[in-house]
C-alpha cells in the first residue's frame, strides 16, 4: 500500500513528478500510401506522453472492408516495433498510441489502439484521458451482455460507439451519440473503413490537432509530432468538436457538443507537452519562460546560478534567469537512455532511478548558491534526493523554486496525481516541505499567476491546486492500479 504522507520516510520512494498522460496519432494517406512508418515517427515524437506501452493499427481503404492489422506491446516505441513489424502493417489509414496507465492496470491487454469487431464492421480507436462515469457505464454494458477484454476506460468508449452505430447512419454520428453518455476527459481518434474521426471532450481537457502533408492528413496530441513527420499545422480540434476526414479529402465538422465553458489542463503548459509544441494556439516554450519570470518576481533570492531539473525545469529556469539577471547554467547531466523513469509503474523499477537518471556537475555548483527550478513536488522524496546531490557536490545553498502551485487535490481527468493524503503539500506547510527536502528556501508559483503563463487566453483546469473541479468527481477514488 502507498504510505501516508504524514509518515514520510526516505525508505518510501516514488518519483516526484506528475505521471504522464497518453499520446494519440492518426494518419490518412488519400493517395493510398502505407502509413505505418509515419505513425511510428509520430509516436516517437510523442514518447514523452507515455512509456508503458504503444501500438499501431492500420487499414487499407482500397482493400477488404473491415480488415485491420495491428501490433502493440509493452515498452517504448523503438522496443515494440522492428522494421519487419512495420513492413507487415500495410494500409493507408491508421492510428497509433503511447500509453501511461491512469486508469486500468499496466498489461499488454490494456495497450492501445483498441480494435473492435462488431456487426457493422471494424473500429480502431486510440484514447487519451479518463472518464468520470466509466464504472457506471461498464456495469451498465456488462448487464446487457458486453464482455470486456481490458480494464481501461477506452473500451467503454469503443463499446458505446459500436452500439450507437447500430442506430445511426455513420460512425461520426455514433461518436456524437456516445459523447452524450461519457463524462470526463478524452481526445479520441477513431478509424472506420473509409474515414478518420477525431473528437475532443466538451471541456477540452486533452489536446488534439490536425495537420496535412501533401495529400495526407494527420491528427496528433501535439504539434511537435506534426513537425516530426513533415506535416503542416492546419488547426486545433475545438473542445467538443468531432472532425471527420473523408475519402475525398474533406474535413467535416460537428460542433453540436461544443460549449462555451472550457477547462484545458494547465499541466500541458507546465509539464506534459514538449516545449516545441503549441497547444490551442499557445506556445509551450513561452509559457514556461513566463513561469520562470513569475517565480523570479514572486520569490527572488540572492544566488550565483539558476539551474533546471531536466528536462521539464530547464525552460522555466531560463525564464527565472532572464528576469533575475542571475546566470543560467547546467548542473545536471541526464542519461537520455533512461527516459522518464517515474512513468515506470512498478515500485521496484524506481529504487535507484534518480542517480541513474541524473548526475551533478560538481564543477558547476561547487561553492555556489544555486537556485534549482522544477515543475512540481508531489511526495517530496525525489526533490530531497536531488537537493542532497547538489549539496554533496559542494553547493553552499540550494533554493528550490517550483513552476506550479502546491498539489492539494487529486486529478480525475487523466493526470495521475494521487489522493490528498499522498500529497506532501496537503499535510505540510511550505516551511515544513522546505525542511523535509533539505532546501535553504522554497517557493511555488502562485495559483493566481497561472493565467499569465497562458497570456490569459486559455480557460484552464486548476482543480489539483484549488479543488474546483469542473465536473463533480466520483464518490470513490478508483484510480488504484499502481497500488
Tab-separated table of C-alpha atoms in Angstrom:
chain	number	residue	atom	x	y	z
A	1	UNK	CA	0.000	0.000	0.000
A	2	UNK	CA	1.067	3.595	-0.521
A	3	UNK	CA	2.426	5.240	2.573
A	4	UNK	CA	0.577	8.177	4.166
A	5	UNK	CA	2.344	11.477	3.710
A	6	UNK	CA	2.238	12.353	7.416
A	7	UNK	CA	4.665	9.499	7.936
A	8	UNK	CA	7.143	10.318	5.210
A	9	UNK	CA	10.244	8.209	5.041
A	10	UNK	CA	13.159	8.065	2.649
A	11	UNK	CA	12.646	4.320	2.579
A	12	UNK	CA	9.477	5.000	0.589
A	13	UNK	CA	10.376	6.176	-2.870
A	14	UNK	CA	8.242	7.300	-5.739
A	15	UNK	CA	9.199	9.750	-8.430
A	16	UNK	CA	8.371	13.324	-7.520
A	17	UNK	CA	6.638	14.470	-10.650
A	18	UNK	CA	3.175	14.094	-12.037
A	19	UNK	CA	2.639	10.952	-14.050
A	20	UNK	CA	2.098	11.097	-17.760
A	21	UNK	CA	-0.994	11.012	-19.825
A	22	UNK	CA	-1.117	9.308	-23.237
A	23	UNK	CA	-0.493	10.332	-26.810
A	24	UNK	CA	-2.586	9.656	-29.925
A	25	UNK	CA	-1.557	9.961	-33.561
A	26	UNK	CA	-3.555	9.184	-36.712
A	27	UNK	CA	-2.701	9.311	-40.425
A	28	UNK	CA	-4.847	9.076	-43.577
A	29	UNK	CA	-2.965	8.971	-46.894
A	30	UNK	CA	-5.563	9.762	-49.547
A	31	UNK	CA	-3.134	8.662	-52.287
A	32	UNK	CA	-3.046	5.131	-50.886
A	33	UNK	CA	0.483	5.010	-49.470
A	34	UNK	CA	1.307	2.948	-46.391
A	35	UNK	CA	1.200	4.990	-43.178
A	36	UNK	CA	2.727	2.698	-40.523
A	37	UNK	CA	6.190	4.250	-40.675
A	38	UNK	CA	4.746	7.769	-40.464
A	39	UNK	CA	2.758	6.762	-37.377
A	40	UNK	CA	5.911	5.229	-35.905
A	41	UNK	CA	7.794	8.524	-36.166
A	42	UNK	CA	4.786	10.428	-34.873
A	43	UNK	CA	4.634	8.194	-31.807
A	44	UNK	CA	8.369	8.593	-31.347
A	45	UNK	CA	7.814	12.347	-31.069
A	46	UNK	CA	5.035	11.723	-28.515
A	47	UNK	CA	7.030	9.221	-26.454
A	48	UNK	CA	7.244	11.716	-23.574
A	49	UNK	CA	3.491	11.314	-23.045
A	50	UNK	CA	3.704	7.626	-22.158
A	51	UNK	CA	6.333	4.916	-21.942
A	52	UNK	CA	4.485	1.849	-20.703
A	53	UNK	CA	3.076	0.554	-23.963
A	54	UNK	CA	2.402	1.543	-27.540
A	55	UNK	CA	0.685	0.279	-30.643
A	56	UNK	CA	-0.329	0.891	-34.244
A	57	UNK	CA	-3.449	-0.235	-36.139
A	58	UNK	CA	-3.838	0.260	-39.908
A	59	UNK	CA	-6.341	-0.491	-42.643
A	60	UNK	CA	-6.342	-0.323	-46.430
A	61	UNK	CA	-9.263	1.767	-47.632
A	62	UNK	CA	-8.991	0.100	-51.043
A	63	UNK	CA	-8.731	-3.402	-49.633
A	64	UNK	CA	-11.175	-5.753	-47.897
A	65	UNK	CA	-13.590	-3.639	-45.874
A	66	UNK	CA	-13.103	-4.001	-42.151
A	67	UNK	CA	-9.685	-5.656	-42.249
A	68	UNK	CA	-7.471	-4.035	-39.630
A	69	UNK	CA	-3.853	-5.014	-38.987
A	70	UNK	CA	-2.362	-4.111	-35.631
A	71	UNK	CA	0.711	-4.543	-33.486
A	72	UNK	CA	1.089	-3.431	-29.860
A	73	UNK	CA	3.061	-4.402	-26.803
A	74	UNK	CA	4.616	-3.166	-23.582
A	75	UNK	CA	7.643	-0.917	-23.925
A	76	UNK	CA	8.981	2.073	-25.813
A	77	UNK	CA	8.214	2.737	-29.455
A	78	UNK	CA	11.664	1.639	-30.650
A	79	UNK	CA	11.421	-1.504	-28.499
A	80	UNK	CA	7.967	-2.594	-29.652
A	81	UNK	CA	8.397	-2.055	-33.401
A	82	UNK	CA	11.020	-3.563	-35.686
A	83	UNK	CA	11.324	-2.718	-39.407
A	84	UNK	CA	9.761	-6.111	-40.078
A	85	UNK	CA	6.758	-5.283	-37.873
A	86	UNK	CA	6.172	-2.020	-39.723
A	87	UNK	CA	6.553	-3.710	-43.099
A	88	UNK	CA	3.684	-6.060	-42.254
A	89	UNK	CA	1.345	-3.192	-41.364
A	90	UNK	CA	0.040	-2.461	-44.849
A	91	UNK	CA	-2.593	0.256	-45.010
A	92	UNK	CA	-3.152	3.882	-45.921
A	93	UNK	CA	-5.190	4.813	-42.833
A	94	UNK	CA	-4.061	4.160	-39.292
A	95	UNK	CA	-3.837	5.237	-35.690
A	96	UNK	CA	-1.152	4.904	-33.024
A	97	UNK	CA	-0.957	5.306	-29.270
A	98	UNK	CA	1.604	5.658	-26.491
A	99	UNK	CA	0.315	4.925	-23.013
A	100	UNK	CA	0.791	5.629	-19.372
A	101	UNK	CA	-1.890	3.897	-17.297
A	102	UNK	CA	-4.011	6.462	-15.477
A	103	UNK	CA	-6.905	4.005	-15.400
A	104	UNK	CA	-6.529	0.268	-15.903
A	105	UNK	CA	-3.540	-1.839	-14.979
A	106	UNK	CA	-0.265	-1.935	-16.848
A	107	UNK	CA	-0.691	-5.003	-19.042
A	108	UNK	CA	-0.420	-5.839	-22.729
A	109	UNK	CA	-4.198	-6.310	-22.933
A	110	UNK	CA	-4.641	-2.661	-21.977
A	111	UNK	CA	-2.285	-1.380	-24.670
A	112	UNK	CA	-3.897	0.619	-27.441
A	113	UNK	CA	-5.158	1.134	-30.121
A	114	UNK	CA	-8.230	-0.981	-29.474
A	115	UNK	CA	-9.606	-2.909	-32.442
A	116	UNK	CA	-13.282	-3.811	-32.156
A	117	UNK	CA	-15.137	-6.177	-34.491
A	118	UNK	CA	-18.904	-5.738	-34.412
A	119	UNK	CA	-21.970	-6.243	-36.572
A	120	UNK	CA	-21.319	-3.120	-38.661
A	121	UNK	CA	-17.676	-3.961	-39.292
A	122	UNK	CA	-14.480	-2.942	-37.519
A	123	UNK	CA	-13.403	0.072	-35.492
A	124	UNK	CA	-9.920	1.004	-34.328
A	125	UNK	CA	-9.594	3.641	-31.616
A	126	UNK	CA	-6.950	5.456	-29.563
A	127	UNK	CA	-7.890	7.468	-26.474
A	128	UNK	CA	-6.160	9.944	-24.174
A	129	UNK	CA	-7.916	10.786	-20.904
A	130	UNK	CA	-10.081	9.445	-18.098
A	131	UNK	CA	-13.846	9.104	-17.752
A	132	UNK	CA	-15.588	10.057	-14.530
A	133	UNK	CA	-18.508	7.681	-15.139
A	134	UNK	CA	-16.562	4.734	-16.570
A	135	UNK	CA	-17.513	2.340	-13.741
A	136	UNK	CA	-21.230	3.001	-14.125
A	137	UNK	CA	-21.054	2.694	-17.902
A	138	UNK	CA	-19.070	-0.538	-17.687
A	139	UNK	CA	-21.581	-2.038	-15.264
A	140	UNK	CA	-24.474	-0.990	-17.494
A	141	UNK	CA	-22.829	-2.570	-20.530
A	142	UNK	CA	-21.972	-5.748	-18.610
A	143	UNK	CA	-25.608	-6.258	-17.635
A	144	UNK	CA	-26.589	-6.072	-21.293
A	145	UNK	CA	-24.135	-8.772	-22.327
A	146	UNK	CA	-20.885	-6.934	-23.019
A	147	UNK	CA	-17.735	-8.963	-22.373
A	148	UNK	CA	-14.701	-6.785	-21.648
A	149	UNK	CA	-11.188	-7.725	-22.694
A	150	UNK	CA	-9.457	-4.858	-20.875
A	151	UNK	CA	-9.809	-2.779	-17.706
A	152	UNK	CA	-9.456	0.633	-19.373
A	153	UNK	CA	-11.949	3.447	-19.939
A	154	UNK	CA	-11.202	3.362	-23.654
A	155	UNK	CA	-13.003	0.061	-24.143
A	156	UNK	CA	-16.131	1.543	-22.578
A	157	UNK	CA	-15.998	4.360	-25.139
A	158	UNK	CA	-15.425	1.920	-28.006
A	159	UNK	CA	-18.386	-0.228	-26.935
A	160	UNK	CA	-20.667	2.792	-26.793
A	161	UNK	CA	-19.569	3.972	-30.227
A	162	UNK	CA	-20.200	0.481	-31.644
A	163	UNK	CA	-23.639	0.268	-30.024
A	164	UNK	CA	-24.655	3.733	-31.152
A	165	UNK	CA	-23.517	2.868	-34.688
A	166	UNK	CA	-26.348	0.336	-34.874
A	167	UNK	CA	-28.857	3.192	-34.608
A	168	UNK	CA	-27.078	5.868	-36.633
A	169	UNK	CA	-26.161	6.363	-40.274
A	170	UNK	CA	-22.425	6.947	-39.789
A	171	UNK	CA	-19.570	6.384	-37.377
A	172	UNK	CA	-19.182	10.110	-36.703
A	173	UNK	CA	-22.833	10.302	-35.652
A	174	UNK	CA	-22.250	7.288	-33.427
A	175	UNK	CA	-19.319	9.117	-31.833
A	176	UNK	CA	-21.584	12.122	-31.210
A	177	UNK	CA	-24.224	9.911	-29.584
A	178	UNK	CA	-21.592	8.203	-27.413
A	179	UNK	CA	-20.243	11.590	-26.326
A	180	UNK	CA	-23.643	12.381	-24.812
A	181	UNK	CA	-23.170	9.435	-22.433
A	182	UNK	CA	-19.493	9.597	-21.492
A	183	UNK	CA	-18.360	12.161	-18.921
A	184	UNK	CA	-14.777	13.195	-18.334
A	185	UNK	CA	-11.614	13.894	-20.290
A	186	UNK	CA	-10.907	12.450	-23.708
A	187	UNK	CA	-9.301	13.030	-27.041
A	188	UNK	CA	-10.146	10.274	-29.488
A	189	UNK	CA	-9.010	9.144	-32.899
A	190	UNK	CA	-11.378	6.590	-34.425
A	191	UNK	CA	-10.861	4.706	-37.682
A	192	UNK	CA	-13.715	3.353	-39.741
A	193	UNK	CA	-13.050	1.570	-43.038
A	194	UNK	CA	-13.028	4.820	-45.064
A	195	UNK	CA	-12.789	7.653	-42.521
A	196	UNK	CA	-10.589	9.042	-39.774
A	197	UNK	CA	-12.525	10.725	-36.969
A	198	UNK	CA	-11.161	12.908	-34.195
A	199	UNK	CA	-13.113	14.020	-31.139
A	200	UNK	CA	-12.389	16.093	-28.078
A	201	UNK	CA	-14.378	16.332	-24.845
A	202	UNK	CA	-16.516	19.494	-24.426
A	203	UNK	CA	-14.232	20.936	-21.740
A	204	UNK	CA	-11.143	20.397	-23.918
A	205	UNK	CA	-9.090	18.795	-21.146
A	206	UNK	CA	-6.884	16.946	-23.622
A	207	UNK	CA	-5.330	18.462	-26.760
A	208	UNK	CA	-5.843	17.312	-30.342
A	209	UNK	CA	-4.773	18.978	-33.580
A	210	UNK	CA	-4.907	18.444	-37.343
A	211	UNK	CA	-2.019	18.597	-39.797
A	212	UNK	CA	-1.506	17.985	-43.519
A	213	UNK	CA	1.416	16.805	-45.666
A	214	UNK	CA	0.759	16.751	-49.405
A	215	UNK	CA	-2.383	14.615	-49.729
A	216	UNK	CA	-2.077	13.071	-46.272
A	217	UNK	CA	-3.995	14.203	-43.186
A	218	UNK	CA	-2.621	13.803	-39.679
A	219	UNK	CA	-4.187	14.069	-36.213
A	220	UNK	CA	-1.994	14.350	-33.147
A	221	UNK	CA	-1.968	15.114	-29.447
A	222	UNK	CA	0.774	17.695	-30.040
A	223	UNK	CA	2.106	19.808	-32.868
A	224	UNK	CA	5.673	18.571	-32.270
A	225	UNK	CA	4.643	15.228	-33.800
A	226	UNK	CA	3.328	17.023	-36.896
A	227	UNK	CA	6.759	18.608	-37.246
A	228	UNK	CA	8.416	15.210	-36.886
A	229	UNK	CA	6.625	13.823	-39.946
A	230	UNK	CA	6.825	16.988	-42.044
A	231	UNK	CA	3.135	17.903	-41.742
A	232	UNK	CA	1.937	21.491	-41.598
A	233	UNK	CA	-0.346	22.512	-38.771
A	234	UNK	CA	-3.917	23.074	-40.002
A	235	UNK	CA	-5.788	23.807	-36.769
A	236	UNK	CA	-6.699	22.537	-33.325
A	237	UNK	CA	-9.782	20.417	-32.854
A	238	UNK	CA	-12.184	22.522	-30.792
A	239	UNK	CA	-13.350	21.348	-27.373
A	240	UNK	CA	-16.475	19.275	-28.018
A	241	UNK	CA	-15.863	19.115	-31.769
A	242	UNK	CA	-15.958	15.984	-33.907
A	243	UNK	CA	-13.935	16.192	-37.118
A	244	UNK	CA	-14.089	13.646	-39.912
A	245	UNK	CA	-11.504	13.225	-42.668
A	246	UNK	CA	-13.329	11.687	-45.620
A	247	UNK	CA	-12.032	9.711	-48.586
A	248	UNK	CA	-12.388	12.757	-50.850
A	249	UNK	CA	-10.169	14.874	-48.581
A	250	UNK	CA	-12.802	16.968	-46.858
A	251	UNK	CA	-12.682	17.930	-43.181
A	252	UNK	CA	-16.233	17.705	-41.884
A	253	UNK	CA	-17.018	19.309	-38.539
A	254	UNK	CA	-19.756	18.611	-35.993
A	255	UNK	CA	-19.861	21.229	-33.248
A	256	UNK	CA	-23.145	20.149	-31.664
A	257	UNK	CA	-21.335	19.079	-28.470
A	258	UNK	CA	-19.313	22.294	-28.158
A	259	UNK	CA	-19.969	24.524	-25.155
A	260	UNK	CA	-18.745	27.968	-24.035
A	261	UNK	CA	-17.061	26.679	-20.860
A	262	UNK	CA	-13.614	25.156	-21.406
A	263	UNK	CA	-11.196	23.709	-18.850
A	264	UNK	CA	-7.976	22.768	-20.566
A	265	UNK	CA	-5.340	21.006	-18.496
A	266	UNK	CA	-2.855	23.618	-17.264
A	267	UNK	CA	-0.204	20.925	-16.907
A	268	UNK	CA	0.133	20.699	-20.675
A	269	UNK	CA	1.875	24.065	-20.408
A	270	UNK	CA	3.683	23.420	-17.124
A	271	UNK	CA	4.943	19.943	-17.872
A	272	UNK	CA	3.249	17.457	-20.225
A	273	UNK	CA	3.756	18.920	-23.673
A	274	UNK	CA	7.128	19.189	-25.347
A	275	UNK	CA	8.497	22.758	-25.323
A	276	UNK	CA	8.367	22.890	-29.126
A	277	UNK	CA	4.608	22.221	-29.192
A	278	UNK	CA	1.741	24.686	-29.400
A	279	UNK	CA	-1.426	23.741	-27.539
A	280	UNK	CA	-4.586	25.603	-28.549
A	281	UNK	CA	-2.527	28.349	-30.127
A	282	UNK	CA	-0.288	28.951	-27.111
A	283	UNK	CA	3.422	28.169	-27.263
A	284	UNK	CA	4.563	25.810	-24.517
A	285	UNK	CA	8.103	27.237	-24.543
A	286	UNK	CA	6.984	30.795	-23.905
A	287	UNK	CA	4.541	29.609	-21.207
A	288	UNK	CA	7.428	28.056	-19.297
A	289	UNK	CA	9.646	31.093	-19.808
A	290	UNK	CA	6.831	33.163	-18.300
A	291	UNK	CA	6.521	30.727	-15.381
A	292	UNK	CA	10.190	31.264	-14.580
A	293	UNK	CA	9.814	35.031	-14.808
A	294	UNK	CA	6.825	34.948	-12.474
A	295	UNK	CA	8.795	32.871	-9.957
A	296	UNK	CA	11.676	35.336	-10.070
A	297	UNK	CA	9.297	38.196	-9.331
A	298	UNK	CA	7.401	36.482	-6.529
A	299	UNK	CA	10.278	34.525	-4.946
A	300	UNK	CA	13.567	36.384	-5.520
A	301	UNK	CA	16.750	35.288	-3.773
A	302	UNK	CA	20.434	36.220	-3.939
A	303	UNK	CA	22.302	33.438	-5.685
A	304	UNK	CA	25.101	32.690	-8.129
A	305	UNK	CA	23.449	30.257	-10.522
A	306	UNK	CA	19.988	29.243	-11.817
A	307	UNK	CA	19.601	25.616	-12.925
A	308	UNK	CA	16.703	23.465	-14.059
A	309	UNK	CA	15.948	19.847	-13.247
A	310	UNK	CA	15.962	18.245	-16.720
A	311	UNK	CA	14.039	18.323	-18.848
A	312	UNK	CA	10.892	19.949	-17.552
A	313	UNK	CA	12.577	22.523	-15.333
A	314	UNK	CA	15.070	23.835	-17.880
A	315	UNK	CA	12.916	26.362	-19.732
A	316	UNK	CA	11.383	27.776	-16.544
A	317	UNK	CA	14.934	28.122	-15.181
A	318	UNK	CA	15.855	30.154	-18.250
A	319	UNK	CA	12.889	32.423	-17.553
A	320	UNK	CA	13.962	32.869	-13.925
A	321	UNK	CA	17.477	33.758	-15.042
A	322	UNK	CA	16.223	36.251	-17.636
A	323	UNK	CA	14.052	38.032	-15.084
A	324	UNK	CA	16.504	37.967	-12.183
A	325	UNK	CA	19.738	38.604	-14.069
A	326	UNK	CA	21.352	35.643	-12.313
A	327	UNK	CA	23.296	33.443	-14.765
A	328	UNK	CA	21.595	30.340	-16.111
A	329	UNK	CA	23.700	27.218	-16.060
A	330	UNK	CA	23.681	23.453	-16.290
A	331	UNK	CA	24.066	21.498	-13.057
A	332	UNK	CA	22.838	18.073	-14.148
A	333	UNK	CA	23.826	15.557	-16.781
A	334	UNK	CA	20.846	13.458	-17.775
A	335	UNK	CA	21.126	9.911	-19.039
A	336	UNK	CA	18.875	10.231	-22.074
A	337	UNK	CA	18.532	6.490	-22.436
A	338	UNK	CA	16.710	6.024	-19.148
A	339	UNK	CA	13.662	8.042	-20.175
A	340	UNK	CA	11.174	9.468	-17.755
A	341	UNK	CA	11.687	6.791	-15.151
A	342	UNK	CA	8.774	7.838	-12.959
A	343	UNK	CA	6.450	6.525	-15.649
A	344	UNK	CA	7.609	3.001	-14.831
A	345	UNK	CA	4.641	1.571	-12.975
A	346	UNK	CA	6.316	-0.823	-10.579
A	347	UNK	CA	7.972	0.294	-7.359
A	348	UNK	CA	10.975	-1.986	-7.793
A	349	UNK	CA	11.823	-0.227	-11.069
A	350	UNK	CA	12.186	3.138	-9.327
A	351	UNK	CA	14.543	2.335	-6.494
A	352	UNK	CA	17.721	3.904	-7.850
A	353	UNK	CA	16.318	5.889	-10.743
A	354	UNK	CA	17.397	9.364	-9.565
A	355	UNK	CA	21.125	8.612	-9.640
A	356	UNK	CA	20.785	6.535	-12.787
A	357	UNK	CA	18.900	9.333	-14.446
A	358	UNK	CA	20.827	12.391	-13.194
A	359	UNK	CA	24.352	13.195	-12.165
A	360	UNK	CA	25.579	16.538	-10.819
A	361	UNK	CA	28.304	18.609	-12.481
A	362	UNK	CA	30.475	19.281	-9.442
A	363	UNK	CA	32.494	21.981	-11.212
A	364	UNK	CA	29.316	23.933	-11.966
A	365	UNK	CA	27.869	24.055	-8.432
A	366	UNK	CA	30.806	23.780	-6.028
A	367	UNK	CA	30.890	26.719	-3.576
A	368	UNK	CA	27.907	28.347	-5.310
A	369	UNK	CA	24.469	29.463	-4.142
A	370	UNK	CA	22.149	27.577	-6.505
A	371	UNK	CA	18.516	28.213	-7.463
A	372	UNK	CA	17.005	24.902	-8.593
A	373	UNK	CA	13.831	25.059	-10.721
A	374	UNK	CA	11.498	22.069	-11.070
A	375	UNK	CA	7.946	21.670	-12.358
A	376	UNK	CA	6.293	20.146	-9.280
A	377	UNK	CA	6.618	18.408	-5.933
A	378	UNK	CA	4.277	15.501	-5.257
A	379	UNK	CA	5.606	13.464	-2.346
A	380	UNK	CA	8.900	15.255	-1.833
A	381	UNK	CA	11.227	12.274	-1.856
A	382	UNK	CA	12.845	12.934	-5.226
A	383	UNK	CA	13.277	16.637	-4.530
A	384	UNK	CA	15.023	15.727	-1.278
A	385	UNK	CA	17.430	13.433	-3.095
A	386	UNK	CA	18.263	15.972	-5.782
A	387	UNK	CA	18.878	18.737	-3.228
A	388	UNK	CA	21.156	16.356	-1.348
A	389	UNK	CA	23.033	15.557	-4.558
A	390	UNK	CA	23.676	19.274	-5.136
A	391	UNK	CA	24.898	19.812	-1.592
A	392	UNK	CA	27.060	16.689	-1.702
A	393	UNK	CA	28.639	18.197	-4.831
A	394	UNK	CA	29.612	21.300	-2.868
A	395	UNK	CA	26.709	23.735	-3.388
A	396	UNK	CA	26.732	26.244	-0.495
A	397	UNK	CA	22.984	26.884	-0.713
A	398	UNK	CA	20.133	25.320	-2.671
A	399	UNK	CA	16.988	27.401	-3.160
A	400	UNK	CA	14.141	25.436	-4.735
A	401	UNK	CA	11.540	27.108	-6.947
A	402	UNK	CA	8.552	25.236	-8.376
A	403	UNK	CA	6.776	26.311	-11.586
A	404	UNK	CA	3.396	25.043	-10.385
A	405	UNK	CA	1.382	25.744	-7.222
A	406	UNK	CA	1.310	23.131	-4.433
A	407	UNK	CA	-0.683	19.985	-5.218
A	408	UNK	CA	-3.562	19.720	-2.751
A	409	UNK	CA	-6.137	17.591	-4.578
A	410	UNK	CA	-6.117	14.517	-6.852
A	411	UNK	CA	-6.855	14.665	-10.582
A	412	UNK	CA	-9.572	12.524	-12.136
A	413	UNK	CA	-9.087	13.629	-15.725
A	414	UNK	CA	-6.101	11.615	-16.923
A	415	UNK	CA	-3.246	13.029	-14.861
A	416	UNK	CA	-2.155	10.566	-12.207
A	417	UNK	CA	-1.952	12.994	-9.299
A	418	UNK	CA	-2.666	10.770	-6.271
A	419	UNK	CA	-5.089	11.189	-3.400
A	420	UNK	CA	-4.594	14.087	-0.977
A	421	UNK	CA	-3.067	12.004	1.800
A	422	UNK	CA	-0.181	11.199	-0.546
A	423	UNK	CA	0.461	14.840	-1.478
A	424	UNK	CA	3.037	16.420	0.795
A	425	UNK	CA	1.552	19.910	0.367
A	426	UNK	CA	-1.803	18.760	1.752
A	427	UNK	CA	-0.280	17.734	5.097
A	428	UNK	CA	2.719	20.067	5.389
A	429	UNK	CA	3.327	23.797	5.223
A	430	UNK	CA	5.776	25.252	2.723
A	431	UNK	CA	8.321	25.694	5.538
A	432	UNK	CA	7.886	22.051	6.566
A	433	UNK	CA	8.329	20.876	2.965
A	434	UNK	CA	11.418	23.054	2.664
A	435	UNK	CA	12.876	21.432	5.762
A	436	UNK	CA	11.980	17.938	4.563
A	437	UNK	CA	13.662	18.314	1.171
A	438	UNK	CA	16.716	19.974	2.752
A	439	UNK	CA	16.478	23.235	0.794
A	440	UNK	CA	17.571	26.650	2.066
A	441	UNK	CA	14.319	28.161	0.773
A	442	UNK	CA	11.286	27.019	-1.203
A	443	UNK	CA	8.827	28.946	-3.364
A	444	UNK	CA	5.930	27.917	-5.584
A	445	UNK	CA	4.279	29.873	-8.364
A	446	UNK	CA	1.058	31.464	-7.112
A	447	UNK	CA	-2.153	29.889	-8.406
A	448	UNK	CA	-3.385	33.352	-9.399
A	449	UNK	CA	-0.342	33.782	-11.651
A	450	UNK	CA	-1.125	30.744	-13.788
A	451	UNK	CA	-3.296	32.816	-16.111
A	452	UNK	CA	-0.265	34.913	-17.026
A	453	UNK	CA	1.533	31.772	-18.222
A	454	UNK	CA	-1.082	31.337	-20.940
A	455	UNK	CA	-1.469	35.043	-21.692
A	456	UNK	CA	-4.950	34.984	-20.158
A	457	UNK	CA	-6.200	33.409	-23.409
A	458	UNK	CA	-6.900	29.940	-22.057
A	459	UNK	CA	-9.633	28.790	-19.691
A	460	UNK	CA	-7.849	26.049	-17.787
A	461	UNK	CA	-8.497	23.445	-15.102
A	462	UNK	CA	-6.627	24.090	-11.834
A	463	UNK	CA	-8.542	21.580	-9.695
A	464	UNK	CA	-5.381	19.818	-8.498
A	465	UNK	CA	-4.379	23.107	-6.845
A	466	UNK	CA	-7.753	24.538	-5.809
A	467	UNK	CA	-10.218	21.648	-5.596
A	468	UNK	CA	-12.520	23.497	-8.007
A	469	UNK	CA	-13.415	20.544	-10.223
A	470	UNK	CA	-15.255	21.436	-13.451
A	471	UNK	CA	-17.052	18.081	-13.229
A	472	UNK	CA	-18.205	16.563	-9.956
A	473	UNK	CA	-15.578	13.910	-9.119
A	474	UNK	CA	-16.592	10.307	-8.366
A	475	UNK	CA	-17.590	9.414	-4.812
A	476	UNK	CA	-14.925	6.728	-4.716
A	477	UNK	CA	-11.373	7.058	-5.987
A	478	UNK	CA	-10.937	4.075	-8.311
A	479	UNK	CA	-7.523	5.031	-9.674
A	480	UNK	CA	-5.660	2.362	-7.726
A	481	UNK	CA	-3.884	0.441	-10.450
A	482	UNK	CA	-0.418	1.348	-9.079
A	483	UNK	CA	-1.071	0.048	-5.560
